Amino acid sequence: MAAAPVIPEIFRRRRAGVLMHLTSVPGPHGVGDLGPASDRFAQWCAEAGLSLWQMLPIGPVGYGESPYSATSSFAAEPMLVSLERLAEQGLLPKSRLKAPAALGRGDADFAAARAFKRPRFAEAFENFRRKGGLRGAAFRAFERRTRDWLPGWCRFAAAKEGGPRELHAFVQFQFERQWGSFRERCHALGVRLVGDLPIFVTLDSADVADRPELFRLERNGRPKVVTGVPPDCFSADGQLWGHPHYAWAAHRREGFRWWMRRVATALERFDALRIDHFVGFVHAYEIPGTAKTARRGRWAPTPGRELLTAIERRLGRLTETTERGEIGDGEIGQDLAIDLDAGSVETGDEPAVADVVQTARGVDALNPEATELALLGATVAERVLTGLHHLLVGGADGTALVAVVTLGALENLTAALLGVDCTLDSCHDWLPSLSFVQS
């Protein structure tokens, strides 16, 4: 019989929250950032009774401007740094903040944001250096705290984007300062921040460039095997993600130190943490590095139990919503029947990991009526979180509200669970973007 889970503080009372990536916050400079608009959104959350603000990964965006293809597991996306905040420090004149009106309208535009912000970052950096900032105690302390990853990121960014390495260190330093102030203001409003940690790392990243021995690479630097998922009812070819797989033996030899630093860095920024593709701590789908589709691959076990135990010893007690025996004793299937695709890690006196287990109880992705019956018959969970793929997850007792939510079941689903009436179109628009926590 499963032991009663230890519920982290953040989940001990009923909460509501919203998934809103920071780059989607309205702003004048191409993408949302840590400027005044982020404060206004946090204020709106508080006034609306929302105490959780969940974001996508905040690392430097990679291919397709995707936050899930970040070019560093430790550095932050430079475009999140606010020019307004730099002006407040006296590092930029306010006249340099005026941007074309088009930058403040429409979708996030990373190319336009970079074109506008990078010259101003360079200008602020020169002013910072001229004032002796590089020799200041605050910057020196930042360099010491980040010595495990900052030099590698600066080498990578300078090679990719140009400019001196000190410029890229300055931008990360400013991000840390701005983020710390932003988080304090959110806390003052009663809003907690929930982050997202992708389990895999992209090939074109500072992580792989700086520590290639931690990944399964050929001598030419290409991956021996890459990540993805096999063919299923959603894709006849499966999904070819293309990340290199970890060289777990190398991680084990260093006591999983890289992973510990990665999780610790994320928890310095967020109050809780979602781990993307959590099932990768049980097994991962390995596809030949030269393959064009994910049709040909194999599932291989990963040392998740060993890794999480090491993290537990370093960062605090590990709390799970199901017995350890259910994780790693052969009950994890290769389909959606059991999917640990979401997780949360909380900071505090005793940081904890809370696995959110998704199980299918008679759920049929192609049969909305059967799905609805399974939903309404499921055990009420202590946490109900919408996923990023129209999934609802939860389960203090290892059961879930749903493994696959089809649009055909959403009307009655929202009415039954949330007390909200909606059409299929409106559900599709807003339901995947909300997170609910109920205790």
PDB file of C-alpha atoms in Angstrom, residues 100-336:
ATOM      1  CA  PRO A 100       9.082  51.516 -33.433  1.00  0.00           C
ATOM      2  CA  ALA A 101       5.429  51.037 -32.569  1.00  0.00           C
ATOM      3  CA  ALA A 102       5.376  47.727 -34.462  1.00  0.00           C
ATOM      4  CA  LEU A 103       7.654  46.179 -31.821  1.00  0.00           C
ATOM      5  CA  GLY A 104       4.912  46.582 -29.243  1.00  0.00           C
ATOM      6  CA  ARG A 105       2.184  44.927 -31.305  1.00  0.00           C
ATOM      7  CA  GLY A 106       1.370  41.434 -32.516  1.00  0.00           C
ATOM      8  CA  ASP A 107       3.250  38.213 -31.831  1.00  0.00           C
ATOM      9  CA  ALA A 108       6.596  37.960 -30.106  1.00  0.00           C
ATOM     10  CA  ASP A 109       9.325  38.799 -32.631  1.00  0.00           C
ATOM     11  CA  PHE A 110      12.723  37.582 -31.460  1.00  0.00           C
ATOM     12  CA  ALA A 111      14.582  38.753 -34.566  1.00  0.00           C
ATOM     13  CA  ALA A 112      13.274  42.295 -34.196  1.00  0.00           C
ATOM     14  CA  ALA A 113      13.869  42.237 -30.442  1.00  0.00           C
ATOM     15  CA  ARG A 114      17.484  41.194 -30.945  1.00  0.00           C
ATOM     16  CA  ALA A 115      18.066  43.862 -33.564  1.00  0.00           C
ATOM     17  CA  PHE A 116      16.769  46.524 -31.184  1.00  0.00           C
ATOM     18  CA  LYS A 117      18.113  45.279 -27.864  1.00  0.00           C
ATOM     19  CA  ARG A 118      21.600  43.985 -28.630  1.00  0.00           C
ATOM     20  CA  PRO A 119      23.121  47.393 -29.491  1.00  0.00           C
ATOM     21  CA  ARG A 120      21.586  48.787 -26.317  1.00  0.00           C
ATOM     22  CA  PHE A 121      22.934  45.896 -24.251  1.00  0.00           C
ATOM     23  CA  ALA A 122      26.383  46.710 -25.630  1.00  0.00           C
ATOM     24  CA  GLU A 123      25.911  50.382 -24.746  1.00  0.00           C
ATOM     25  CA  ALA A 124      24.763  49.555 -21.223  1.00  0.00           C
ATOM     26  CA  PHE A 125      27.703  47.179 -20.835  1.00  0.00           C
ATOM     27  CA  GLU A 126      30.194  49.888 -21.778  1.00  0.00           C
ATOM     28  CA  ASN A 127      28.627  52.262 -19.267  1.00  0.00           C
ATOM     29  CA  PHE A 128      28.725  49.513 -16.632  1.00  0.00           C
ATOM     30  CA  ARG A 129      32.392  48.806 -17.339  1.00  0.00           C
ATOM     31  CA  ARG A 130      33.307  52.504 -17.366  1.00  0.00           C
ATOM     32  CA  LYS A 131      31.727  52.876 -13.922  1.00  0.00           C
ATOM     33  CA  GLY A 132      33.856  50.017 -12.598  1.00  0.00           C
ATOM     34  CA  GLY A 133      31.011  47.502 -12.474  1.00  0.00           C
ATOM     35  CA  LEU A 134      33.155  44.602 -13.660  1.00  0.00           C
ATOM     36  CA  ARG A 135      35.353  45.091 -10.608  1.00  0.00           C
ATOM     37  CA  GLY A 136      32.442  45.588  -8.243  1.00  0.00           C
ATOM     38  CA  ALA A 137      31.622  43.218  -5.410  1.00  0.00           C
ATOM     39  CA  ALA A 138      28.201  42.296  -6.817  1.00  0.00           C
ATOM     40  CA  PHE A 139      29.526  41.266 -10.222  1.00  0.00           C
ATOM     41  CA  ARG A 140      32.478  39.390  -8.731  1.00  0.00           C
ATOM     42  CA  ALA A 141      30.132  37.486  -6.425  1.00  0.00           C
ATOM     43  CA  PHE A 142      27.925  36.607  -9.398  1.00  0.00           C
ATOM     44  CA  GLU A 143      30.950  35.233 -11.267  1.00  0.00           C
ATOM     45  CA  ARG A 144      31.869  33.064  -8.289  1.00  0.00           C
ATOM     46  CA  ARG A 145      28.323  31.707  -7.928  1.00  0.00           C
ATOM     47  CA  THR A 146      28.125  30.797 -11.609  1.00  0.00           C
ATOM     48  CA  ARG A 147      31.688  29.661 -12.217  1.00  0.00           C
ATOM     49  CA  ASP A 148      30.499  26.161 -13.144  1.00  0.00           C
ATOM     50  CA  TRP A 149      28.547  27.341 -16.189  1.00  0.00           C
ATOM     51  CA  LEU A 150      29.071  31.051 -16.955  1.00  0.00           C
ATOM     52  CA  PRO A 151      32.502  30.770 -18.683  1.00  0.00           C
ATOM     53  CA  GLY A 152      31.201  28.016 -20.979  1.00  0.00           C
ATOM     54  CA  TRP A 153      28.079  30.012 -21.819  1.00  0.00           C
ATOM     55  CA  CYS A 154      30.103  33.138 -22.555  1.00  0.00           C
ATOM     56  CA  ARG A 155      32.428  31.242 -24.886  1.00  0.00           C
ATOM     57  CA  PHE A 156      29.448  29.726 -26.693  1.00  0.00           C
ATOM     58  CA  ALA A 157      27.496  32.995 -26.940  1.00  0.00           C
ATOM     59  CA  ALA A 158      30.504  35.002 -28.097  1.00  0.00           C
ATOM     60  CA  ALA A 159      31.201  32.457 -30.840  1.00  0.00           C
ATOM     61  CA  LYS A 160      27.550  32.489 -31.948  1.00  0.00           C
ATOM     62  CA  GLU A 161      26.641  36.139 -31.547  1.00  0.00           C
ATOM     63  CA  GLY A 162      29.927  38.027 -31.397  1.00  0.00           C
ATOM     64  CA  GLY A 163      30.964  40.563 -28.823  1.00  0.00           C
ATOM     65  CA  PRO A 164      33.322  40.119 -25.865  1.00  0.00           C
ATOM     66  CA  ARG A 165      32.638  37.383 -23.365  1.00  0.00           C
ATOM     67  CA  GLU A 166      32.312  39.985 -20.634  1.00  0.00           C
ATOM     68  CA  LEU A 167      29.266  41.416 -22.458  1.00  0.00           C
ATOM     69  CA  HIS A 168      27.457  38.086 -22.266  1.00  0.00           C
ATOM     70  CA  ALA A 169      28.403  37.737 -18.596  1.00  0.00           C
ATOM     71  CA  PHE A 170      27.014  41.243 -17.997  1.00  0.00           C
ATOM     72  CA  VAL A 171      23.673  40.334 -19.607  1.00  0.00           C
ATOM     73  CA  GLN A 172      23.357  37.238 -17.396  1.00  0.00           C
ATOM     74  CA  PHE A 173      24.293  39.323 -14.360  1.00  0.00           C
ATOM     75  CA  GLN A 174      21.564  41.819 -15.211  1.00  0.00           C
ATOM     76  CA  PHE A 175      19.075  39.002 -15.704  1.00  0.00           C
ATOM     77  CA  GLU A 176      19.824  37.634 -12.243  1.00  0.00           C
ATOM     78  CA  ARG A 177      19.375  41.069 -10.668  1.00  0.00           C
ATOM     79  CA  GLN A 178      16.164  41.817 -12.545  1.00  0.00           C
ATOM     80  CA  TRP A 179      14.719  38.348 -11.952  1.00  0.00           C
ATOM     81  CA  GLY A 180      15.471  38.491  -8.239  1.00  0.00           C
ATOM     82  CA  SER A 181      13.662  41.824  -7.894  1.00  0.00           C
ATOM     83  CA  PHE A 182      10.771  40.593 -10.035  1.00  0.00           C
ATOM     84  CA  ARG A 183      10.354  37.459  -7.921  1.00  0.00           C
ATOM     85  CA  GLU A 184      10.360  39.501  -4.715  1.00  0.00           C
ATOM     86  CA  ARG A 185       7.601  41.719  -6.108  1.00  0.00           C
ATOM     87  CA  CYS A 186       5.575  38.649  -7.104  1.00  0.00           C
ATOM     88  CA  HIS A 187       5.956  37.200  -3.609  1.00  0.00           C
ATOM     89  CA  ALA A 188       4.815  40.479  -2.093  1.00  0.00           C
ATOM     90  CA  LEU A 189       1.619  40.084  -4.140  1.00  0.00           C
ATOM     91  CA  GLY A 190       1.192  36.472  -3.025  1.00  0.00           C
ATOM     92  CA  VAL A 191       2.114  35.093  -6.457  1.00  0.00           C
ATOM     93  CA  ARG A 192       4.453  32.103  -6.665  1.00  0.00           C
ATOM     94  CA  LEU A 193       6.433  31.257  -9.802  1.00  0.00           C
ATOM     95  CA  VAL A 194       6.347  27.803 -11.412  1.00  0.00           C
ATOM     96  CA  GLY A 195       9.104  26.959 -13.891  1.00  0.00           C
ATOM     97  CA  ASP A 196       9.699  24.295 -16.504  1.00  0.00           C
ATOM     98  CA  LEU A 197      12.807  22.132 -16.881  1.00  0.00           C
ATOM     99  CA  PRO A 198      13.165  20.221 -20.172  1.00  0.00           C
ATOM    100  CA  ILE A 199      14.703  16.843 -19.454  1.00  0.00           C
ATOM    101  CA  PHE A 200      16.875  16.820 -22.597  1.00  0.00           C
ATOM    102  CA  VAL A 201      19.469  19.250 -23.959  1.00  0.00           C
ATOM    103  CA  THR A 202      19.808  20.356 -27.570  1.00  0.00           C
ATOM    104  CA  LEU A 203      22.956  19.438 -29.514  1.00  0.00           C
ATOM    105  CA  ASP A 204      23.714  23.047 -30.432  1.00  0.00           C
ATOM    106  CA  SER A 205      24.157  24.230 -26.869  1.00  0.00           C
ATOM    107  CA  ALA A 206      26.719  25.482 -24.432  1.00  0.00           C
ATOM    108  CA  ASP A 207      26.081  22.340 -22.363  1.00  0.00           C
ATOM    109  CA  VAL A 208      27.244  19.991 -25.097  1.00  0.00           C
ATOM    110  CA  ALA A 209      30.064  22.293 -26.222  1.00  0.00           C
ATOM    111  CA  ASP A 210      31.391  22.664 -22.672  1.00  0.00           C
ATOM    112  CA  ARG A 211      30.851  19.110 -21.416  1.00  0.00           C
ATOM    113  CA  PRO A 212      30.709  16.775 -24.454  1.00  0.00           C
ATOM    114  CA  GLU A 213      31.728  13.797 -22.336  1.00  0.00           C
ATOM    115  CA  LEU A 214      28.306  13.902 -20.649  1.00  0.00           C
ATOM    116  CA  PHE A 215      26.530  13.062 -23.918  1.00  0.00           C
ATOM    117  CA  ARG A 216      26.614  10.103 -26.285  1.00  0.00           C
ATOM    118  CA  LEU A 217      28.483  11.564 -29.234  1.00  0.00           C
ATOM    119  CA  GLU A 218      30.545  10.244 -32.111  1.00  0.00           C
ATOM    120  CA  ARG A 219      34.151  11.422 -32.520  1.00  0.00           C
ATOM    121  CA  ASN A 220      32.945  14.032 -34.991  1.00  0.00           C
ATOM    122  CA  GLY A 221      30.586  15.455 -32.379  1.00  0.00           C
ATOM    123  CA  ARG A 222      27.398  14.119 -33.934  1.00  0.00           C
ATOM    124  CA  PRO A 223      25.008  12.199 -31.648  1.00  0.00           C
ATOM    125  CA  LYS A 224      25.124   8.411 -31.702  1.00  0.00           C
ATOM    126  CA  VAL A 225      21.444   8.231 -30.799  1.00  0.00           C
ATOM    127  CA  VAL A 226      18.828  10.961 -30.515  1.00  0.00           C
ATOM    128  CA  THR A 227      15.597  11.496 -28.615  1.00  0.00           C
ATOM    129  CA  GLY A 228      11.984  11.188 -29.692  1.00  0.00           C
ATOM    130  CA  VAL A 229       8.952   8.973 -29.316  1.00  0.00           C
ATOM    131  CA  PRO A 230       7.785   6.056 -31.479  1.00  0.00           C
ATOM    132  CA  PRO A 231       4.824   6.047 -33.878  1.00  0.00           C
ATOM    133  CA  ASP A 232       1.432   6.291 -32.180  1.00  0.00           C
ATOM    134  CA  CYS A 233      -2.121   7.384 -32.905  1.00  0.00           C
ATOM    135  CA  PHE A 234      -0.906  10.953 -33.341  1.00  0.00           C
ATOM    136  CA  SER A 235       1.943  10.347 -35.810  1.00  0.00           C
ATOM    137  CA  ALA A 236       2.703   7.434 -38.099  1.00  0.00           C
ATOM    138  CA  ASP A 237       6.405   8.355 -38.108  1.00  0.00           C
ATOM    139  CA  GLY A 238       6.639   9.138 -34.419  1.00  0.00           C
ATOM    140  CA  GLN A 239       8.423  12.273 -33.252  1.00  0.00           C
ATOM    141  CA  LEU A 240      12.105  12.868 -33.963  1.00  0.00           C
ATOM    142  CA  TRP A 241      13.238  15.447 -31.411  1.00  0.00           C
ATOM    143  CA  GLY A 242      16.947  15.147 -32.139  1.00  0.00           C
ATOM    144  CA  HIS A 243      18.516  15.811 -28.732  1.00  0.00           C
ATOM    145  CA  PRO A 244      21.598  13.732 -27.916  1.00  0.00           C
ATOM    146  CA  HIS A 245      21.087  11.164 -25.184  1.00  0.00           C
ATOM    147  CA  TYR A 246      22.984  11.396 -21.935  1.00  0.00           C
ATOM    148  CA  ALA A 247      26.106   9.356 -21.267  1.00  0.00           C
ATOM    149  CA  TRP A 248      24.721   8.190 -17.958  1.00  0.00           C
ATOM    150  CA  ALA A 249      27.920   6.381 -16.966  1.00  0.00           C
ATOM    151  CA  ALA A 250      29.784   9.696 -17.105  1.00  0.00           C
ATOM    152  CA  HIS A 251      27.092  11.409 -15.019  1.00  0.00           C
ATOM    153  CA  ARG A 252      27.274   8.594 -12.488  1.00  0.00           C
ATOM    154  CA  ARG A 253      31.066   8.901 -12.215  1.00  0.00           C
ATOM    155  CA  GLU A 254      30.777  12.551 -11.191  1.00  0.00           C
ATOM    156  CA  GLY A 255      27.935  11.824  -8.779  1.00  0.00           C
ATOM    157  CA  PHE A 256      25.329  13.486 -11.023  1.00  0.00           C
ATOM    158  CA  ARG A 257      26.906  16.831 -10.188  1.00  0.00           C
ATOM    159  CA  TRP A 258      25.825  18.465 -13.492  1.00  0.00           C
ATOM    160  CA  TRP A 259      22.210  17.488 -12.839  1.00  0.00           C
ATOM    161  CA  MET A 260      22.324  18.721  -9.266  1.00  0.00           C
ATOM    162  CA  ARG A 261      23.618  22.110 -10.401  1.00  0.00           C
ATOM    163  CA  ARG A 262      20.977  22.250 -13.121  1.00  0.00           C
ATOM    164  CA  VAL A 263      18.080  21.580 -10.737  1.00  0.00           C
ATOM    165  CA  ALA A 264      19.531  23.849  -8.056  1.00  0.00           C
ATOM    166  CA  THR A 265      19.864  26.719 -10.547  1.00  0.00           C
ATOM    167  CA  ALA A 266      16.235  26.336 -11.603  1.00  0.00           C
ATOM    168  CA  LEU A 267      15.091  26.284  -7.978  1.00  0.00           C
ATOM    169  CA  GLU A 268      16.968  29.506  -7.294  1.00  0.00           C
ATOM    170  CA  ARG A 269      14.611  31.148  -9.794  1.00  0.00           C
ATOM    171  CA  PHE A 270      11.280  29.405  -9.211  1.00  0.00           C
ATOM    172  CA  ASP A 271       9.128  28.328  -6.298  1.00  0.00           C
ATOM    173  CA  ALA A 272       8.090  25.102  -8.013  1.00  0.00           C
ATOM    174  CA  LEU A 273       9.378  23.311 -11.058  1.00  0.00           C
ATOM    175  CA  ARG A 274       7.728  21.189 -13.732  1.00  0.00           C
ATOM    176  CA  ILE A 275      10.064  18.591 -15.245  1.00  0.00           C
ATOM    177  CA  ASP A 276       9.180  18.096 -18.885  1.00  0.00           C
ATOM    178  CA  HIS A 277       8.955  14.486 -20.150  1.00  0.00           C
ATOM    179  CA  PHE A 278       9.390  13.107 -16.636  1.00  0.00           C
ATOM    180  CA  VAL A 279       9.063   9.570 -18.006  1.00  0.00           C
ATOM    181  CA  GLY A 280      12.625  10.045 -19.269  1.00  0.00           C
ATOM    182  CA  PHE A 281      13.738   9.308 -15.725  1.00  0.00           C
ATOM    183  CA  VAL A 282      12.386   5.797 -16.240  1.00  0.00           C
ATOM    184  CA  HIS A 283      13.291   5.070 -19.821  1.00  0.00           C
ATOM    185  CA  ALA A 284      14.017   6.974 -23.033  1.00  0.00           C
ATOM    186  CA  TYR A 285      13.448   6.223 -26.709  1.00  0.00           C
ATOM    187  CA  GLU A 286      16.747   5.939 -28.585  1.00  0.00           C
ATOM    188  CA  ILE A 287      16.748   6.603 -32.336  1.00  0.00           C
ATOM    189  CA  PRO A 288      19.857   6.150 -34.533  1.00  0.00           C
ATOM    190  CA  GLY A 289      21.587   9.491 -34.986  1.00  0.00           C
ATOM    191  CA  THR A 290      21.297   9.327 -38.780  1.00  0.00           C
ATOM    192  CA  ALA A 291      17.595   8.408 -38.869  1.00  0.00           C
ATOM    193  CA  LYS A 292      15.115  10.624 -40.714  1.00  0.00           C
ATOM    194  CA  THR A 293      12.072   9.482 -38.714  1.00  0.00           C
ATOM    195  CA  ALA A 294      11.402   7.955 -35.307  1.00  0.00           C
ATOM    196  CA  ARG A 295      10.081   4.685 -36.734  1.00  0.00           C
ATOM    197  CA  ARG A 296      13.237   2.757 -35.892  1.00  0.00           C
ATOM    198  CA  GLY A 297      14.256   3.016 -32.259  1.00  0.00           C
ATOM    199  CA  ARG A 298      14.252   1.269 -28.927  1.00  0.00           C
ATOM    200  CA  TRP A 299      13.344   2.026 -25.336  1.00  0.00           C
ATOM    201  CA  ALA A 300      16.328   1.984 -22.980  1.00  0.00           C
ATOM    202  CA  PRO A 301      16.229   2.293 -19.186  1.00  0.00           C
ATOM    203  CA  THR A 302      17.624   5.378 -17.501  1.00  0.00           C
ATOM    204  CA  PRO A 303      18.966   5.675 -13.932  1.00  0.00           C
ATOM    205  CA  GLY A 304      16.152   7.911 -12.737  1.00  0.00           C
ATOM    206  CA  ARG A 305      15.872   6.335  -9.305  1.00  0.00           C
ATOM    207  CA  GLU A 306      19.591   6.740  -8.732  1.00  0.00           C
ATOM    208  CA  LEU A 307      19.587  10.305 -10.065  1.00  0.00           C
ATOM    209  CA  LEU A 308      16.591  11.443  -8.022  1.00  0.00           C
ATOM    210  CA  THR A 309      18.051   9.843  -4.904  1.00  0.00           C
ATOM    211  CA  ALA A 310      21.275  11.790  -5.453  1.00  0.00           C
ATOM    212  CA  ILE A 311      19.312  15.010  -5.912  1.00  0.00           C
ATOM    213  CA  GLU A 312      17.345  14.195  -2.760  1.00  0.00           C
ATOM    214  CA  ARG A 313      20.525  13.836  -0.742  1.00  0.00           C
ATOM    215  CA  ARG A 314      21.831  17.148  -2.012  1.00  0.00           C
ATOM    216  CA  LEU A 315      18.714  19.324  -2.193  1.00  0.00           C
ATOM    217  CA  GLY A 316      16.291  17.825   0.297  1.00  0.00           C
ATOM    218  CA  ARG A 317      13.578  15.257   0.814  1.00  0.00           C
ATOM    219  CA  LEU A 318      12.004  13.649  -2.232  1.00  0.00           C
ATOM    220  CA  THR A 319       8.220  13.410  -2.090  1.00  0.00           C
ATOM    221  CA  GLU A 320       6.285  11.281  -4.557  1.00  0.00           C
ATOM    222  CA  THR A 321       2.606  10.806  -5.193  1.00  0.00           C
ATOM    223  CA  THR A 322       3.013   7.076  -5.757  1.00  0.00           C
ATOM    224  CA  GLU A 323       5.164   4.293  -4.394  1.00  0.00           C
ATOM    225  CA  ARG A 324       8.769   4.098  -5.539  1.00  0.00           C
ATOM    226  CA  GLY A 325       8.051   0.563  -6.701  1.00  0.00           C
ATOM    227  CA  GLU A 326       5.711   1.879  -9.342  1.00  0.00           C
ATOM    228  CA  ILE A 327       8.573   3.853 -10.821  1.00  0.00           C
ATOM    229  CA  GLY A 328      11.073   1.491 -12.288  1.00  0.00           C
ATOM    230  CA  ASP A 329       9.590  -1.953 -11.607  1.00  0.00           C
ATOM    231  CA  GLY A 330       8.289  -2.579 -15.090  1.00  0.00           C
ATOM    232  CA  GLU A 331       4.906  -0.893 -14.847  1.00  0.00           C
ATOM    233  CA  ILE A 332       5.831   2.032 -17.094  1.00  0.00           C
ATOM    234  CA  GLY A 333       4.464   1.264 -20.562  1.00  0.00           C
ATOM    235  CA  GLN A 334       5.577   2.445 -23.981  1.00  0.00           C
ATOM    236  CA  ASP A 335       2.280   4.183 -24.673  1.00  0.00           C
ATOM    237  CA  LEU A 336       0.081   6.700 -22.911  1.00  0.00           C
TER     238      LEU A 336
END
